[in-house]
Coordinates of C-alpha atoms and ligand atoms in Angstrom, one line a residue:
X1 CA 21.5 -8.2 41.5
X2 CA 20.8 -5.0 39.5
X3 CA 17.7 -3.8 38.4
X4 CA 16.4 -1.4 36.0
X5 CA 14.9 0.7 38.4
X6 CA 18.5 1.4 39.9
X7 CA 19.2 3.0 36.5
X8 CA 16.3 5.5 37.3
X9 CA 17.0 6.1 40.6
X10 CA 20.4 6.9 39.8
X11 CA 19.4 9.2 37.0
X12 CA 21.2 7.1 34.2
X13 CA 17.5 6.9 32.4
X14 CA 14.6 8.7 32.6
X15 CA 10.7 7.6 31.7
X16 CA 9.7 9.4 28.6
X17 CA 7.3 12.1 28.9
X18 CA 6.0 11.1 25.7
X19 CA 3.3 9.4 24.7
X20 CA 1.3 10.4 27.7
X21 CA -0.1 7.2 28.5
X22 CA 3.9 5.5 28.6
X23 CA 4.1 4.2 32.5
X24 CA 5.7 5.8 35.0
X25 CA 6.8 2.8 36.7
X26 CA 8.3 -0.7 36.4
X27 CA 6.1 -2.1 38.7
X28 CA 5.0 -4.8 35.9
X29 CA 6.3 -8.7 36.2
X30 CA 8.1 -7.8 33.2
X31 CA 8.9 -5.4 30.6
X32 CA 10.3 -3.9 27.1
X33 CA 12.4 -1.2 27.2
X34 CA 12.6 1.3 24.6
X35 CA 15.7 3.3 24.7
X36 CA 15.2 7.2 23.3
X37 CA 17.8 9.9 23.1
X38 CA 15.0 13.6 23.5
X39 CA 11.4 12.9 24.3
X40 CA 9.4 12.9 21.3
X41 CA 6.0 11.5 20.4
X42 CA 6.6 7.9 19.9
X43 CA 3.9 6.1 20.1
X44 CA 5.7 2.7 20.8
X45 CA 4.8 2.4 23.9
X46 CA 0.9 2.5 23.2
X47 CA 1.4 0.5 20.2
X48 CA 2.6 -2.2 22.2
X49 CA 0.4 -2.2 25.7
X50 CA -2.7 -2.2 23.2
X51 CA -1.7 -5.8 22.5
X52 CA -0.6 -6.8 26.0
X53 CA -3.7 -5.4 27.0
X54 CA -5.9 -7.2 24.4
X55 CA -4.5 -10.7 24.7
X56 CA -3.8 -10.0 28.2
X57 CA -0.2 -10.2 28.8
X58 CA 1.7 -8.9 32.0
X59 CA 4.1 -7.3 30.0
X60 CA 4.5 -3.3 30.0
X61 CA 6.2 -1.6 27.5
X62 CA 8.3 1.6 29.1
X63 CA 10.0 3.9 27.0
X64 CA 12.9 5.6 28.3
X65 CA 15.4 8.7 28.2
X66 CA 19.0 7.9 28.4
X67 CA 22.3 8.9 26.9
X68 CA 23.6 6.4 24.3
X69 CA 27.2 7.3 26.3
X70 CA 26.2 5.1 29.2
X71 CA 25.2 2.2 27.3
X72 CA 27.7 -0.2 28.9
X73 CA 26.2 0.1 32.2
X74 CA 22.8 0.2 31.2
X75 CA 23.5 -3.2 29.6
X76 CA 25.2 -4.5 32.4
X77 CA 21.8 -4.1 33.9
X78 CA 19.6 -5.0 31.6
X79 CA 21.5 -8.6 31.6
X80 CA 21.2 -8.9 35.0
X81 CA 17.5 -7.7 35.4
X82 CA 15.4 -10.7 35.0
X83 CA 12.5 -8.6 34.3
X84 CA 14.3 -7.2 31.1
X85 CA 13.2 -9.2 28.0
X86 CA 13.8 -6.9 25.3
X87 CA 13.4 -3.8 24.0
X88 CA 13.7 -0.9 21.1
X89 CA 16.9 1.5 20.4
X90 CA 16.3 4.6 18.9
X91 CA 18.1 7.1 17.2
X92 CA 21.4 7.8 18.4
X93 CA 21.8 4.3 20.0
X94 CA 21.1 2.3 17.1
X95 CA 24.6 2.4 15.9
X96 CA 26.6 2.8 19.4
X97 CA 24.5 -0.1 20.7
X98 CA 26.0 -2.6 18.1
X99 CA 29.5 -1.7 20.5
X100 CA 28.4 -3.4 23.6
X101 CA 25.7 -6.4 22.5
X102 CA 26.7 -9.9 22.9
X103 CA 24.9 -11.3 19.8
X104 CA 23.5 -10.4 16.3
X105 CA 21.3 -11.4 13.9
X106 CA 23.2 -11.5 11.1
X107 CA 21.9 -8.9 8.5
X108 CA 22.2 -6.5 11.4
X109 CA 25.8 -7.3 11.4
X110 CA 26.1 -6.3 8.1
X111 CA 24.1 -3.0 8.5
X112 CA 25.9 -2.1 11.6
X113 CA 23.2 -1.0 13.2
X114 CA 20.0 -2.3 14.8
X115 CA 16.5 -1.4 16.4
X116 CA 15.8 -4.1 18.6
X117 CA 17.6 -5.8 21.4
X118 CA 16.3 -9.3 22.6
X119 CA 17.1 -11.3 25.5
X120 CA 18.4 -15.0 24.9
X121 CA 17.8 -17.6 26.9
X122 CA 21.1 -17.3 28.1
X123 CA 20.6 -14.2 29.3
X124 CA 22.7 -12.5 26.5
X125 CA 21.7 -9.2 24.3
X126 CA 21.0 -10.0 20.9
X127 CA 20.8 -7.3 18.4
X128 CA 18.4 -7.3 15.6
X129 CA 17.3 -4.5 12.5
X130 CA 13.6 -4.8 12.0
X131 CA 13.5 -1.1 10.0
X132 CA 13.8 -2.3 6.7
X133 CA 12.0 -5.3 7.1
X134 CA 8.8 -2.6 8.2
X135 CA 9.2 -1.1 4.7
X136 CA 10.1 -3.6 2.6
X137 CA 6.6 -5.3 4.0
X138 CA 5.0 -2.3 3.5
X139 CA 5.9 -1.7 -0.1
X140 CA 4.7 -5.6 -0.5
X141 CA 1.5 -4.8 0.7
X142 CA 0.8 -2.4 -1.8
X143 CA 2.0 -4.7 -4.3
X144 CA 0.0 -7.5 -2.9
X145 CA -3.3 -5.4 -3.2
X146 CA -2.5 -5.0 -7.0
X147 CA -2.2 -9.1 -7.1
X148 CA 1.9 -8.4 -7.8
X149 CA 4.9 -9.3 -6.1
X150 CA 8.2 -7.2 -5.1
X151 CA 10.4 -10.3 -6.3
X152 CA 12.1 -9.3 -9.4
X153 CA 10.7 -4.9 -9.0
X154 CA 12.8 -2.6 -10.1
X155 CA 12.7 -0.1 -6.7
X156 CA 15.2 2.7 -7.0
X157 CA 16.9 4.2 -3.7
X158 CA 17.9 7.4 -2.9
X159 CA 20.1 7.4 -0.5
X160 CA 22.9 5.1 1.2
X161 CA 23.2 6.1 4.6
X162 CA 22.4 4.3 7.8
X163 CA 18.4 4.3 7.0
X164 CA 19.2 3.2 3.3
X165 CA 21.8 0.2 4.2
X166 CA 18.9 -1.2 6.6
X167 CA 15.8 -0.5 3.8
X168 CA 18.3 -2.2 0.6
X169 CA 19.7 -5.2 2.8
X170 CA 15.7 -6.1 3.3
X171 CA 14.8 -5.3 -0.1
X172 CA 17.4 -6.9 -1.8
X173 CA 16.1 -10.0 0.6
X174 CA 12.8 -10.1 -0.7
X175 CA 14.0 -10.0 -4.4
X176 CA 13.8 -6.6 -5.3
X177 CA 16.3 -5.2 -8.2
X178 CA 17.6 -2.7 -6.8
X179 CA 19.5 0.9 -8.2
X180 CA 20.8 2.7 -4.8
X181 CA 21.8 6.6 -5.9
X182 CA 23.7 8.9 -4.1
X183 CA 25.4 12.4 -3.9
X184 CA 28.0 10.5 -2.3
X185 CA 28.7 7.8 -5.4
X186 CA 31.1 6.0 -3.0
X187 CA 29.1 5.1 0.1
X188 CA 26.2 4.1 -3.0
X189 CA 28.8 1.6 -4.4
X190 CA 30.1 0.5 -0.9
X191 CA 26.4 -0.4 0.1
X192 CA 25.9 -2.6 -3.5
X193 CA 29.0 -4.1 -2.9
X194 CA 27.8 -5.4 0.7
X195 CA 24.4 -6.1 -0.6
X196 CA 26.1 -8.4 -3.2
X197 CA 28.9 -10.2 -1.5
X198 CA 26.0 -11.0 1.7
X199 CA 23.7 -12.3 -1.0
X200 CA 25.9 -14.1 -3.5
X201 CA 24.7 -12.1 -6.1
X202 CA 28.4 -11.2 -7.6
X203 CA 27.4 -11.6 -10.9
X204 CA 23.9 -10.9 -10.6
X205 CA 22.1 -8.2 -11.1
X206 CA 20.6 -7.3 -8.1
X207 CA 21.9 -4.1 -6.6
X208 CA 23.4 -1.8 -8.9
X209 CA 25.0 2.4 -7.8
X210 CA 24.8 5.6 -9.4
X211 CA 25.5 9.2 -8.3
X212 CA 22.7 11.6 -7.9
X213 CA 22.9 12.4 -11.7
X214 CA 21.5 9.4 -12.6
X215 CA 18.1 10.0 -11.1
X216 CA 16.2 11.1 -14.0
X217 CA 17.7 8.2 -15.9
X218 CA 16.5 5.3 -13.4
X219 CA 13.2 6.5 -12.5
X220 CA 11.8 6.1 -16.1
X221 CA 11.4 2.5 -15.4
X222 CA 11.0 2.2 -11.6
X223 CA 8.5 0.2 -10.8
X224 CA 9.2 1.6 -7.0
X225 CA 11.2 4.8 -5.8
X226 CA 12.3 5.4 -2.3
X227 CA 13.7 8.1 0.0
X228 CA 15.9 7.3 2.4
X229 CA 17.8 10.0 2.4
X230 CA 17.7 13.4 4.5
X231 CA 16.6 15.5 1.7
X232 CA 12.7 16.2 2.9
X233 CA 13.2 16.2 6.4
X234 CA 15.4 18.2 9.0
X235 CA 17.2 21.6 7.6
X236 CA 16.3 20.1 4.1
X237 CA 12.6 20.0 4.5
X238 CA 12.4 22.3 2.0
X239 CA 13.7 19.7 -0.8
X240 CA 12.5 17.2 -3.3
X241 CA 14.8 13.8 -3.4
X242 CA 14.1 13.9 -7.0
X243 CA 16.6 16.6 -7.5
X244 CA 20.1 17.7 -6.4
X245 CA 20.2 20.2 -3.4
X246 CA 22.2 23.6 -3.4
X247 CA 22.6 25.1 -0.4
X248 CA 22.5 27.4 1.8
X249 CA 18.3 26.4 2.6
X250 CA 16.6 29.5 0.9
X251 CA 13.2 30.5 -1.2
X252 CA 15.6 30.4 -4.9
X253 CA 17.6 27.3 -3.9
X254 CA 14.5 25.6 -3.0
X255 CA 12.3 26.6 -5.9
X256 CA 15.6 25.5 -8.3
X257 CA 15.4 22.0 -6.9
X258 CA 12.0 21.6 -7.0
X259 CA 11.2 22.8 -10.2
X260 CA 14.2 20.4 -11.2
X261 CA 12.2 17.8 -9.5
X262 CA 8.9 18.3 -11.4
X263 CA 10.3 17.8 -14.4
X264 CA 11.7 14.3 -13.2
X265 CA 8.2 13.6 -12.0
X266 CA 6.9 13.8 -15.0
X267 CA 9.0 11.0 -16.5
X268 CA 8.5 8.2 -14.0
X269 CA 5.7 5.8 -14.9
X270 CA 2.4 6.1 -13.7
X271 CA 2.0 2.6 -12.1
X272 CA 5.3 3.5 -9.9
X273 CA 4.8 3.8 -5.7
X274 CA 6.5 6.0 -4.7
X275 CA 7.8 6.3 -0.5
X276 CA 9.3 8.3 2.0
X277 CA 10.1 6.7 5.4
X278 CA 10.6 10.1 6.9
X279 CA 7.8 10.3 9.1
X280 CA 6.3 13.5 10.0
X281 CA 2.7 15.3 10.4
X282 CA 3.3 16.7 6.7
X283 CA 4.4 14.9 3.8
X284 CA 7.6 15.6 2.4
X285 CA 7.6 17.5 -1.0
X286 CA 8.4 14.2 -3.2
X287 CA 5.3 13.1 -1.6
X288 CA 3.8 16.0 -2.1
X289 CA 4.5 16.1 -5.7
X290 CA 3.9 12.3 -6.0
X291 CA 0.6 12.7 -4.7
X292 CA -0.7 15.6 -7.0
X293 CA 1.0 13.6 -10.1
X294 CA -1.3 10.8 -9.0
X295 CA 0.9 8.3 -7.9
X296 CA 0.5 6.0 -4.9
X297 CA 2.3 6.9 -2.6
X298 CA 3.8 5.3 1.2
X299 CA 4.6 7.6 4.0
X300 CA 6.7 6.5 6.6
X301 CA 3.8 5.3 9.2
X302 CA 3.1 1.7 7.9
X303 CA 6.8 1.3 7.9
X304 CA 6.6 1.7 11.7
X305 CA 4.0 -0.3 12.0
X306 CA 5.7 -3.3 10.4
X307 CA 8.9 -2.7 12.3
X308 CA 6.8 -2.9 15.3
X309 CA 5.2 -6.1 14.5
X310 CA 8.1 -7.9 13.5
X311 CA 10.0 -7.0 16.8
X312 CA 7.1 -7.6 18.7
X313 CA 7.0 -11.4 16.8
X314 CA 10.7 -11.8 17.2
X315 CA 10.0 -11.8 20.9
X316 CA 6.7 -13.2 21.8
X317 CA 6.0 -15.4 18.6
X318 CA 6.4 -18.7 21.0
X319 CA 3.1 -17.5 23.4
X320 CA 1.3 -15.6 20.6
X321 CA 1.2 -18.9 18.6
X322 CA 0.2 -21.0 21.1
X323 CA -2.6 -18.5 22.3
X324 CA -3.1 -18.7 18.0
X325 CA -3.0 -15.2 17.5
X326 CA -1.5 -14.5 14.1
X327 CA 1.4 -11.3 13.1
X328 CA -2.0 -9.8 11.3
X329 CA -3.7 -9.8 14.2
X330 CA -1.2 -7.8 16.3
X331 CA -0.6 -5.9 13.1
X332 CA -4.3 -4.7 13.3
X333 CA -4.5 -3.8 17.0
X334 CA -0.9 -2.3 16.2
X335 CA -2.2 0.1 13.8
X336 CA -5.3 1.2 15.5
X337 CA -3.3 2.3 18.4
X338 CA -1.1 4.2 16.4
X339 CA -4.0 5.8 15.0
X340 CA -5.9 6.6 18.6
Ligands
LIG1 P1 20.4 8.3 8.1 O1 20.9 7.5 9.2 O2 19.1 9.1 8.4 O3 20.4 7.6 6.8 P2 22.9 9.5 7.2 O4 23.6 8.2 7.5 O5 23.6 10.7 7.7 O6 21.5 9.5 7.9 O7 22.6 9.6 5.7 C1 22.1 10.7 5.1 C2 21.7 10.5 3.6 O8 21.2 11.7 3.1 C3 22.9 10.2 2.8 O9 22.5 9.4 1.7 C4 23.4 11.6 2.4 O10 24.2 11.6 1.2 P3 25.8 11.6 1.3 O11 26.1 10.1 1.5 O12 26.3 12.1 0.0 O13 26.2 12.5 2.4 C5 22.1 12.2 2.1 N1 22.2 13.7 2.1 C6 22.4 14.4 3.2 N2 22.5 15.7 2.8 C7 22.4 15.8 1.5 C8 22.4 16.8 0.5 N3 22.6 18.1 0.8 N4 22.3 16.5 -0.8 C9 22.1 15.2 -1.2 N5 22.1 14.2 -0.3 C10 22.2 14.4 1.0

């Protein structure tokens, strides 16, 4: 039988370089695997030792390098390894893993893509999308601490690629009214139309598409707005999500949009939180923006918190509750990690 270790030795995956404390061995009686495409400073790993180390589990989580290419026969081996229980994919296998995985939770069906893999039982691969279920909590916990509710909130989505279909489905599940606007109007109605039909909501409602033109019009009454497009981050750092981009990337083109986006700023109401999930050292400039206009605002980081938490649950929720440790409490050890 095949372990994971043979996928090392043979070069198919690599351990991460990053974060420094991520093991260098699989020495532990089990383990999570996160799977990365480049090294970068995730901080999965330490989020998720801190709790096997608190509440004393002999679980290791190992993050590691691979090519999303040979995911059928790291699968194969991640069946067979009995020490395999789970783990995270990351970008680039996220959509490629749904290809090759036995079972899915269903909303990750419909969003095609997922972030965690668990083990069955059966020894089968079970596919699951905890991403927008981290924001979606997120933006509920700012609600909560103003004594509201999401149910029934207005949130207004920019966006509808792969990061926006996970964010609406688990929006839409917790209520939320949702406006999803696009430059591409199509994929913005093809994502309603799922979020509907999965719901029931035909006639409701619920989710409703516009192209990027309606943006000034739907923000005056958000109660919520958030980015989940790439405007922000990547070669379009430079731009607001308020506003329409024109490329190429320069100093005019730049300044156009976000003097563009300013003026939207300006109209949104003053209770509105608004997010980004792009997560980076700096905040994005509709963060930015939001933040000197006063607004609340949500960076990406408690959204990758929450993920964390829930994948964490998904697997250990039958030892953590008998030990009687609660989802806040690994949430708290969670988030101090991430912050170490
Ligand atoms: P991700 O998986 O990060 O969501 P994606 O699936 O490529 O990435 O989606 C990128 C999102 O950013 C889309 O909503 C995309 O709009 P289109 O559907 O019209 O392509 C949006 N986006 C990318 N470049 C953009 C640009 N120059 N102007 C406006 N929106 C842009």
């Amino acid at each position: 039988m095949k372990t994971v270790e043979d996928l090392v030795v043979k070069g198919t995956l690599k351990f991460a370089r990053e974060p420094k404390d991520n093991p260098d061995n699989l020495d532990s009686s089990n383990y999570v695997i996160p799977l990365i495409e480049h090294d970068y400073p995730a901080k999965t790993p330490v989020m998720w030792n801190a709790v096997y180390n608190n509440l004393g589990l002999p679980t290791r989580n190992i993050m590691l390098v691979g090519n999303p290419g040979n995911l059928p026969d790291i699968f194969d081996i991640f069946r067979q390894d009995l020490k395999y229980l789970g783990g995270g994919a990351g970008v680039g296998f996220k959509d490629e893993a749904v290809r090759y995985l036995d079972e899915f939770e269903p909303i990750a069906k419909e969003i095609g893509a997922i972030n965690f893999i668990l083990k069955t039982n059966e020894g089968k691969l079970k596919g699951f999308n905890t991403d927008g279920i981290g924001y979606a909590q997120s933006l509920e916990e700012v609600f909560d601490q103003r004594k509201q509710v999401l149910r029934g909130k207005k949130v207004v989505v920019l966006g509808a690629g792969g990061a926006s279909n996970a964010v609406a489905f688990a929006l839409a599940e917790r209520g939320a009214k949702l406006v999803i606007l696009n430059r591409t109007i199509e994929k913005a109605e093809n994502l309603v139309s799922k979020i509907n039909n999965y719901f029931n909501l035909i006639n409701d409602d619920q989710a409703r598409f516009g192209s990027e033109d309606a943006i000034v019009e739907e923000v005056r009454d958000a109660e919520a707005i958030v980015n989940v497009s790439t405007k922000g981050s990547g070669e379009l750092a430079g731009y607001s999500a308020l506003a329409p981009v024109n490329l190429p990337s320069n100093e005019e083109n730049i300044r156009k949009n976000l003097s563009q986006a300013l003026e939207v700023i300006k109209t949104i109401p003053e209770h509105a939180i608004i997010s980004d999930i792009v997560l980076g050292k700096e905040l994005t400039p509709l963060l930015k923006s939001a933040k000197e206009a006063g607004f609340e605002i949500l960076d990406g980081i408690p959204m990758v918190i929450n993920q964390g938490v829930e994948a964490f649950w998904l697997l250990h929720q039958k030892e953590l509750m008998e030990k009687g440790i609660s989802k806040d409490e690994v949430a708290e050890i969670m988030r101090k990690a991430a912050r170490s």
